[in-house]
Amino acid sequence: MEEYKELSPSEFFYRNKEIAGFSNPARSLYTAIRELFENSMDACELNEILPEIVISLRKVGERQKTEIYRLYIQDNGSGIPKKHILNALGKMLFSSKYVIRQSRGTFGLGGTMSLLYGQITTGKPVKVVSSTGNSQIHQYVFKIDVRSNQPKIYSEKSYRNYRKWRGTIIEFYLEGNYPKAMRYIINYFKLTAAITPHADILFLDPYGTMYYFPRTINKTPQPPKKIKPHPHGIDLELLKTLIERSPSHMTVKEFLVKSFHRVGSSTAVKFLKYAKIRPDTKLGDLDDTLIDRLYTALTSYDGFIAPNSDILSPIGEDVLREGITKEFRPEYIDTVTRPPSSYRGHPFIVEAALAYGGEIPGQAGDITLFRYANKIPLLYDEGSDVSYIVLERLKQSYRISSDKPLAIFIHIASTKVPFKSVGKEAIADAPEIEREIELAMRTLLRNFIKYRRRVVRKREAVRRLKIYEKYLGLIARFAKQLAGREEVDITPLLRKIRSRYKVEESVETD
Ligand SMILES: Nc1ncnc2c1ncn2[C@@H]1O[C@H](COP(=O)(O)OP(=O)(O)OP(=O)(O)O)[C@@H](O)[C@H]1O
Ligand SMILES: [Mg+2]
């Protein structure tokens, strides 16, 4: 006889840790740090706070092939209201981010999963201290009960918040492999710093090394805004939920205007004509056939304006330039922002940069791809990411010759990034996104080729000038002797050659 049972969300992710990025001790350590750090960054940026984040990782024990670490992370973000602390971090699939808005977090899983991973590898509870900046600071020590998906409290304290401190501190133990994860962790912070020069990030690693990424801009990015769903981004289930949540005496027209992004009353009237539904039909009178018709019409009508992209929070070209320059000191940098676009009702923007020379890593001629989605650097699963596929294709048509390493930075900001898994490492190839990435990369590669051509031409001119300067004088002197004429001054001639090849006087020619 088969035995049937139900799994709680905690138990499901406990059994399938890999899909959330917890596959081996090195990768799990990386994912845990990343998820908690991203929560801290969200807690700051969604509330227009300049982030100050401290992460400390200390080795506290050893096992056969792995080590036990204590991870401490402190931020100056919004803090979590007392009544939500335990659920936010002690319960899987509980989130403040289940709204349509651009943010790093979306699944209600990452931070909690990191704590659960710590608990199942070390058996120790988690300590969370948080305050929203009011008169109290709250501290909880708890574990996650996997079977019931509920937090189990070990201790609970409140302190007076004399200094009006605001933020969150999380401290817990987990198994990991820092020597193997180190490269990824440091890269992750460096790449984050390269697009968030307004953040102050300090990482203390288990070897006692301090990695400090200082803030160089004192301006917070424009925070993203919440929006209502766009008619092209919904499915039948969501439509039914929206109808159920509205009063049954409301008319279809009022419902459309109230529930959807980009639907005003004249659009609603035009649309309902197209859908062949009377605008004053009451929601309570919509039967399944009518709801079906409404749904099909909503997704196929092309009279809706594309979703508004003002609600997104892109990095911005100046900030991108500043951040990359601060972290990589390139010789050449070029940035591009594509016009906003949308896919299946979700607005998105692609931003990109190409940097060359300086401290850009790699061999001469290499093009390293740095991928970002909603300001998260993506370091794993590169091969299946849409940007990688596009770049590989473009490399064939733009044969780049370069004497130094190159890097392309690609950022996609959207209210919904089509991640391939909850581990958030690779982006699926929605055709609209692929097209924008391709156009951004083409612009950057074209500009770079032009720049290289200019540099190479100049170098060639300098080489020629050296020869002219050496021989023109001699030729002039011999010519004078042969012809018995006055010596000619060749300086104006050299100046003419210099200006033809745009070589400044100051360029050394010997
Ligand atoms: N440092 C923090 N400051 C303020 N709130 C936090 C912090 N960390 C977590 N939270 C709250 O806890 C919730 C759950 O976090 P968790 O990382 O599990 O999910 P998420 O960030 O919503 O989504 P994702 O799974 O994509 O990361 C968040 O939505 C947020 O409300
Ligand atoms: Mg999160």
XYZ file of C-alpha atoms and ligand atoms in Angstrom:
542
model
C 0.000 0.000 0.000
C 1.425 3.432 -0.975
C 1.671 5.973 1.801
C 0.462 9.479 0.944
C 1.457 12.650 2.764
C 1.800 16.381 2.373
C 5.081 18.352 2.521
C 5.425 21.729 4.157
C 7.341 24.348 2.108
C 10.240 24.025 4.587
C 10.369 20.307 4.155
C 10.254 20.614 0.386
C 13.255 22.951 0.283
C 14.976 20.939 2.986
C 14.788 17.955 0.632
C 15.644 19.939 -2.497
C 18.287 22.383 -1.281
C 20.101 22.259 -4.626
C 17.434 24.145 -6.526
C 17.927 27.098 -4.176
C 21.716 27.055 -4.678
C 22.721 24.912 -1.675
C 24.441 22.052 -3.478
C 27.886 21.569 -1.873
C 29.617 23.183 1.136
C 31.468 25.806 -0.956
C 28.500 26.852 -3.052
C 26.190 26.764 -0.020
C 28.438 29.124 1.908
C 28.485 31.474 -1.071
C 24.688 31.304 -1.473
C 24.039 31.873 2.234
C 26.196 34.994 2.344
C 24.703 36.239 -0.887
C 21.072 35.783 0.112
C 21.474 37.528 3.470
C 23.523 40.326 1.962
C 20.879 40.873 -0.735
C 18.167 41.100 1.927
C 20.237 43.791 3.648
C 20.747 45.716 0.416
C 16.998 45.535 -0.328
C 16.183 46.698 3.200
C 18.306 49.787 2.533
C 17.605 50.617 -1.081
C 13.837 50.056 -1.053
C 13.777 52.680 1.729
C 16.277 55.159 0.285
C 18.920 54.425 2.922
C 22.641 54.558 2.039
C 23.722 50.958 2.796
C 26.339 50.250 5.472
C 26.791 46.518 5.668
C 29.237 44.479 7.714
C 29.725 40.773 7.090
C 32.017 38.710 9.239
C 32.799 35.061 8.663
C 34.789 33.157 11.299
C 35.914 29.569 11.320
C 34.867 27.893 14.560
C 35.374 24.193 13.891
C 36.481 21.550 11.476
C 34.986 18.395 10.040
C 36.467 15.798 7.731
C 36.353 17.778 4.489
C 34.466 20.867 5.522
C 34.502 23.536 8.176
C 32.023 25.149 10.511
C 31.699 28.923 10.367
C 29.954 31.637 12.286
C 28.326 34.127 9.928
C 27.437 37.588 11.218
C 25.747 40.186 9.069
C 24.660 43.641 10.145
C 22.849 46.307 8.140
C 21.402 49.760 8.656
C 18.288 48.978 6.597
C 14.605 49.350 7.444
C 14.666 46.737 10.205
C 11.821 44.231 10.531
C 8.712 45.097 12.581
C 8.549 42.943 15.734
C 5.436 41.037 14.671
C 7.086 39.932 11.409
C 10.625 39.031 12.537
C 9.929 35.382 13.270
C 7.810 34.742 10.202
C 10.110 36.632 7.824
C 13.127 34.583 8.799
C 11.649 31.489 10.445
C 9.097 30.495 7.843
C 9.600 29.555 4.199
C 7.590 31.479 1.573
C 6.814 34.486 3.764
C 7.886 37.775 2.244
C 7.314 41.501 2.087
C 8.255 41.334 -1.578
C 5.218 39.611 -3.065
C 4.297 42.801 -4.921
C 5.037 43.917 -8.466
C 8.232 45.869 -7.930
C 11.899 45.590 -8.855
C 13.899 44.156 -5.954
C 16.652 41.622 -5.392
C 14.364 39.345 -3.404
C 11.224 37.880 -4.942
C 10.665 34.316 -3.779
C 10.360 34.640 0.026
C 12.905 31.915 0.360
C 16.576 32.911 0.153
C 17.337 34.279 3.619
C 15.196 31.737 5.411
C 16.751 28.929 3.357
C 20.248 30.094 4.386
C 19.273 29.921 8.049
C 17.685 26.508 7.584
C 20.835 25.275 5.854
C 22.852 26.450 8.867
C 20.486 24.720 11.227
C 20.549 21.368 9.440
C 24.337 21.339 9.072
C 25.193 22.470 12.621
C 22.063 21.922 14.718
C 22.395 25.393 16.227
C 19.661 28.062 16.417
C 19.782 31.508 14.814
C 19.999 34.874 16.566
C 18.238 37.845 14.981
C 18.329 41.370 16.377
C 16.277 44.054 14.669
C 14.733 47.458 15.136
C 12.795 49.746 12.858
C 14.337 52.700 14.687
C 11.533 53.042 17.250
C 11.945 52.804 21.041
C 12.660 49.049 21.140
C 15.238 46.594 19.830
C 14.047 43.002 19.624
C 16.119 39.882 19.821
C 14.995 36.359 19.006
C 16.857 33.076 19.156
C 14.973 30.441 17.185
C 15.031 27.406 14.953
C 12.812 26.548 12.001
C 10.562 23.563 12.532
C 10.808 21.819 9.187
C 7.655 19.698 9.503
C 5.322 22.549 10.358
C 7.205 25.386 8.575
C 6.986 27.425 11.785
C 9.631 29.186 13.881
C 10.391 27.564 17.245
C 11.489 30.190 19.798
C 14.405 29.511 22.170
C 14.572 32.971 23.702
C 13.062 36.396 23.235
C 14.254 39.755 24.574
C 13.553 43.439 24.060
C 15.874 46.332 24.838
C 15.340 50.065 25.035
C 16.630 51.693 21.881
C 18.424 54.671 23.465
C 20.376 55.582 20.364
C 17.535 55.076 17.900
C 19.480 52.355 16.141
C 17.816 50.979 13.026
C 18.715 47.830 11.142
C 19.053 44.092 11.395
C 21.749 41.752 12.722
C 21.725 38.043 11.947
C 24.144 35.600 13.496
C 24.236 31.847 12.941
C 26.458 28.826 12.293
C 26.797 26.871 9.082
C 28.934 24.296 7.336
C 31.029 25.485 4.409
C 34.285 25.448 2.544
C 35.744 28.937 2.488
C 38.996 28.123 0.642
C 36.899 26.893 -2.292
C 34.205 29.552 -2.061
C 36.574 32.462 -1.428
C 37.078 33.476 -5.053
C 33.337 33.607 -5.651
C 32.548 35.475 -2.455
C 35.158 38.186 -2.999
C 34.166 38.526 -6.650
C 30.553 38.827 -5.650
C 31.272 41.736 -3.314
C 33.579 43.423 -5.801
C 31.034 43.154 -8.593
C 28.289 44.450 -6.322
C 30.501 47.378 -5.329
C 31.118 48.100 -9.020
C 27.429 48.910 -9.552
C 26.582 50.320 -6.103
C 29.168 53.018 -5.356
C 26.656 54.438 -2.844
C 27.128 51.378 -0.586
C 29.702 50.890 2.127
C 30.562 47.205 2.362
C 32.973 45.586 4.797
C 33.752 41.881 4.688
C 35.997 40.221 7.269
C 37.021 36.792 6.078
C 38.066 33.737 8.126
C 41.768 34.424 7.431
C 41.410 37.796 9.115
C 41.624 39.707 5.837
C 39.469 42.792 5.622
C 37.838 43.562 2.275
C 36.517 47.079 2.297
C 34.496 48.553 -0.552
C 34.051 52.205 0.340
C 31.189 54.431 -0.664
C 32.154 57.035 -3.261
C 28.719 58.496 -4.048
C 26.384 59.923 -1.419
C 23.201 59.609 -3.391
C 20.726 56.733 -3.083
C 19.305 55.388 -6.322
C 15.721 56.328 -7.136
C 13.802 53.547 -5.352
C 11.628 51.278 -7.499
C 7.863 51.713 -7.215
C 5.080 49.173 -6.850
C 2.684 48.793 -9.762
C -0.543 46.992 -10.539
C -0.359 44.089 -13.005
C -0.308 44.940 -16.703
C -3.102 43.230 -18.712
C -0.488 41.418 -20.812
C 1.253 39.991 -17.736
C -1.655 38.143 -16.118
C -3.018 34.637 -16.296
C -6.540 33.314 -15.812
C -5.937 32.427 -12.177
C -4.777 35.915 -11.289
C -7.721 37.444 -13.137
C -10.126 35.290 -11.112
C -8.407 36.242 -7.845
C -8.611 39.936 -8.711
C -12.317 39.578 -9.515
C -12.995 37.686 -6.289
C -11.263 40.369 -4.264
C -13.431 43.137 -5.719
C -17.029 43.887 -4.685
C -19.550 42.006 -6.811
C -21.571 45.158 -7.561
C -18.554 46.809 -9.211
C -18.809 47.206 -13.001
C -16.279 45.533 -15.317
C -15.142 48.927 -16.498
C -14.451 50.168 -12.940
C -12.719 46.896 -12.194
C -10.341 47.219 -15.144
C -9.409 50.791 -14.258
C -8.903 49.943 -10.581
C -6.998 46.670 -10.976
C -4.677 47.161 -13.928
C -1.630 49.185 -14.773
C -2.062 51.431 -17.824
C -5.859 51.086 -18.082
C -7.690 54.401 -17.863
C -11.417 54.779 -18.424
C -11.276 55.516 -22.170
C -8.909 52.572 -22.752
C -11.279 50.389 -20.724
C -14.266 51.401 -22.885
C -12.372 50.739 -26.135
C -11.115 47.448 -24.831
C -14.551 46.239 -23.673
C -15.916 46.999 -27.113
C -13.169 44.796 -28.546
C -13.947 42.084 -25.967
C -17.679 42.384 -26.710
C -18.558 42.835 -23.029
C -20.896 45.614 -21.829
C -18.977 48.113 -19.653
C -21.727 48.220 -17.008
C -21.794 44.431 -16.504
C -21.480 43.758 -12.773
C -18.616 41.540 -11.621
C -21.151 39.320 -9.839
C -22.795 38.609 -13.207
C -19.614 37.361 -14.877
C -19.872 33.633 -15.415
C -16.968 31.363 -16.379
C -17.571 31.856 -20.117
C -17.472 35.639 -19.758
C -14.371 35.518 -17.543
C -12.684 33.328 -20.144
C -13.610 35.791 -22.860
C -12.372 38.701 -20.761
C -9.066 36.922 -20.151
C -8.447 36.030 -23.801
C -9.256 39.588 -24.832
C -7.015 41.133 -22.141
C -3.978 39.198 -23.261
C -4.569 39.660 -26.997
C -5.721 43.308 -27.199
C -2.888 45.435 -28.531
C -4.383 48.818 -27.616
C -2.885 48.846 -24.095
C 0.124 51.113 -23.627
C 3.333 49.264 -22.682
C 4.067 49.133 -18.934
C 5.606 52.262 -17.483
C 9.311 51.875 -16.900
C 9.629 54.932 -14.616
C 8.897 52.600 -11.758
C 12.159 50.711 -12.310
C 15.429 51.557 -10.603
C 18.233 51.184 -13.151
C 21.859 51.758 -12.153
C 22.343 54.784 -14.432
C 25.287 55.397 -16.747
C 27.113 57.832 -14.432
C 26.903 55.464 -11.489
C 27.963 52.515 -13.619
C 30.946 54.477 -14.869
C 31.848 55.610 -11.354
C 31.502 52.133 -9.849
C 33.458 50.295 -12.527
C 36.193 52.933 -12.501
C 36.437 52.718 -8.694
C 36.743 48.925 -8.700
C 38.659 48.199 -11.943
C 40.464 51.424 -12.996
C 40.052 50.685 -16.720
C 41.829 52.603 -19.480
C 38.667 52.852 -21.517
C 35.035 52.629 -20.475
C 31.867 53.026 -22.468
C 28.284 52.688 -21.242
C 24.903 52.338 -22.886
C 21.326 52.364 -21.646
C 18.723 50.866 -23.938
C 15.288 52.461 -24.075
C 12.807 50.756 -21.729
C 10.943 47.808 -23.143
C 8.616 45.085 -21.900
C 8.048 41.365 -22.194
C 4.773 39.634 -21.354
C 3.563 42.729 -19.523
C 6.726 43.168 -17.422
C 8.743 46.347 -17.948
C 12.516 46.021 -18.188
C 15.625 48.035 -18.995
C 18.987 46.776 -20.203
C 22.109 48.712 -19.228
C 25.597 47.757 -20.268
C 29.218 48.814 -20.093
C 32.427 47.814 -21.801
C 35.696 48.326 -19.944
C 39.204 47.670 -21.187
C 42.673 47.533 -19.627
C 43.557 48.694 -16.121
C 42.638 46.051 -13.556
C 40.126 44.223 -15.736
C 40.955 40.552 -15.120
C 41.935 38.016 -17.777
C 44.344 37.550 -20.685
C 44.857 39.906 -23.618
C 41.939 39.603 -26.007
C 39.651 37.869 -23.460
C 36.139 39.216 -23.100
C 34.849 38.525 -19.592
C 31.108 38.771 -19.165
C 29.769 40.219 -15.903
C 26.057 39.582 -15.625
C 23.631 41.361 -13.295
C 19.898 41.083 -12.692
C 18.119 43.604 -10.472
C 21.573 44.629 -9.227
C 22.574 41.069 -8.236
C 25.845 39.825 -9.780
C 25.262 36.379 -11.273
C 28.350 34.187 -11.001
C 27.175 30.641 -11.642
C 25.531 28.866 -14.609
C 26.951 31.343 -17.122
C 26.667 28.938 -20.061
C 22.871 28.848 -19.966
C 22.364 32.597 -19.531
C 20.851 34.629 -22.345
C 23.674 37.246 -22.225
C 26.321 34.578 -22.626
C 24.560 33.072 -25.615
C 24.238 36.502 -27.271
C 27.871 37.421 -26.614
C 29.161 34.116 -28.014
C 27.175 34.783 -31.165
C 28.450 38.350 -31.487
C 32.064 37.319 -30.970
C 31.815 35.538 -34.319
C 30.752 38.631 -36.214
C 32.881 41.232 -34.421
C 36.363 39.842 -34.397
C 37.880 41.866 -31.580
C 41.636 42.159 -31.507
C 42.889 43.601 -28.279
C 46.194 43.654 -26.458
C 44.513 43.784 -23.035
C 41.575 42.049 -21.369
C 38.069 43.368 -21.917
C 34.926 43.085 -19.836
C 31.283 43.545 -20.720
C 28.850 44.340 -17.898
C 25.185 43.628 -18.582
C 22.400 44.624 -16.215
C 18.720 43.790 -16.545
C 16.313 45.643 -14.266
C 12.732 44.424 -14.235
C 9.714 43.873 -12.038
C 10.112 40.237 -13.015
C 13.434 38.839 -14.159
C 12.886 35.460 -15.839
C 15.335 33.498 -13.673
C 15.794 29.866 -14.610
C 15.695 28.699 -10.977
C 15.066 29.995 -7.448
C 18.863 30.049 -7.027
C 18.832 33.169 -9.292
C 21.903 32.434 -11.386
C 20.844 32.428 -15.026
C 18.287 34.370 -17.052
C 16.025 32.668 -19.571
C 15.935 33.909 -23.138
C 12.720 35.920 -23.498
C 13.039 37.194 -27.125
C 12.458 40.853 -26.159
C 15.200 40.736 -23.528
C 17.567 38.919 -25.846
C 17.054 41.595 -28.495
C 17.821 44.475 -26.111
C 20.940 42.717 -24.803
C 22.118 42.150 -28.342
C 21.575 45.793 -29.340
C 23.400 47.022 -26.227
C 26.350 44.727 -26.864
C 26.508 45.658 -30.534
C 26.755 49.370 -29.694
C 29.537 48.725 -27.187
C 31.518 46.448 -29.492
C 31.177 48.830 -32.432
C 32.364 51.786 -30.357
C 35.255 49.772 -29.014
C 36.363 48.706 -32.479
C 36.333 52.362 -33.545
C 38.373 53.304 -30.493
C 40.880 50.522 -31.103
C 41.225 51.529 -34.743
C 41.982 55.083 -33.649
C 44.585 53.887 -31.140
C 46.238 51.550 -33.631
C 46.257 54.224 -36.337
C 47.849 56.665 -33.932
C 50.512 54.168 -32.924
C 51.300 53.571 -36.584
C 51.524 57.319 -37.186
C 53.942 57.716 -34.303
C 56.121 54.969 -35.766
C 56.137 56.681 -39.156
C 56.885 60.045 -37.620
C 59.954 58.609 -35.949
C 61.247 57.543 -39.355
C 60.384 60.847 -41.020
C 62.018 62.845 -38.274
C 65.152 60.791 -38.563
C 65.477 60.907 -42.352
C 63.690 64.047 -43.529
C 66.443 66.236 -42.036
C 69.136 64.242 -43.775
C 67.304 64.253 -47.078
C 66.853 68.009 -46.796
C 70.569 68.506 -46.123
C 71.671 66.275 -49.018
C 69.203 67.914 -51.346
C 70.598 71.311 -50.364
C 74.160 70.204 -51.048
C 73.236 68.672 -54.405
C 71.231 71.652 -55.537
C 73.505 74.214 -53.890
C 70.452 75.851 -52.255
C 69.617 77.201 -48.746
C 68.758 74.565 -46.074
C 64.990 74.035 -45.696
C 63.264 74.103 -42.305
C 61.358 70.790 -42.024
C 59.514 71.618 -38.770
C 56.318 72.849 -40.518
C 56.282 69.692 -42.610
C 56.537 67.480 -39.514
C 53.810 69.517 -37.837
C 51.592 68.931 -40.855
C 52.167 65.171 -40.636
C 51.466 65.236 -36.916
C 48.197 67.026 -37.371
C 47.155 64.745 -40.238
C 47.454 61.750 -37.896
C 46.227 63.699 -34.866
C 49.466 63.073 -32.951
C 49.994 65.769 -30.307
C 53.314 67.645 -30.080
C 53.870 66.038 -26.706
C 53.921 62.493 -28.106
C 57.456 61.183 -27.877
C 58.765 60.220 -31.253
C 62.071 58.762 -30.281
N 18.032 42.423 6.637
C 16.720 42.548 6.532
N 16.113 43.725 6.804
C 14.777 43.870 6.685
N 13.942 42.879 6.304
C 14.472 41.678 6.032
C 15.886 41.447 6.130
N 16.100 40.153 5.809
C 14.909 39.611 5.511
N 13.914 40.524 5.650
C 12.475 40.286 5.442
O 12.296 38.885 5.383
C 11.595 38.501 4.204
C 12.065 37.126 3.781
O 13.408 37.153 3.296
P 13.860 36.051 2.257
O 15.245 36.314 1.831
O 13.573 34.709 2.835
O 12.862 36.271 1.043
P 12.802 37.475 -0.003
O 13.979 38.353 0.134
O 11.462 38.108 0.132
O 12.852 36.675 -1.399
P 14.075 35.814 -2.002
O 13.782 34.389 -1.724
O 14.009 36.085 -3.460
O 15.310 36.298 -1.340
C 11.886 39.600 3.214
O 10.858 39.693 2.260
C 11.959 40.833 4.116
O 10.677 41.333 4.347
Mg 15.935 37.522 0.108
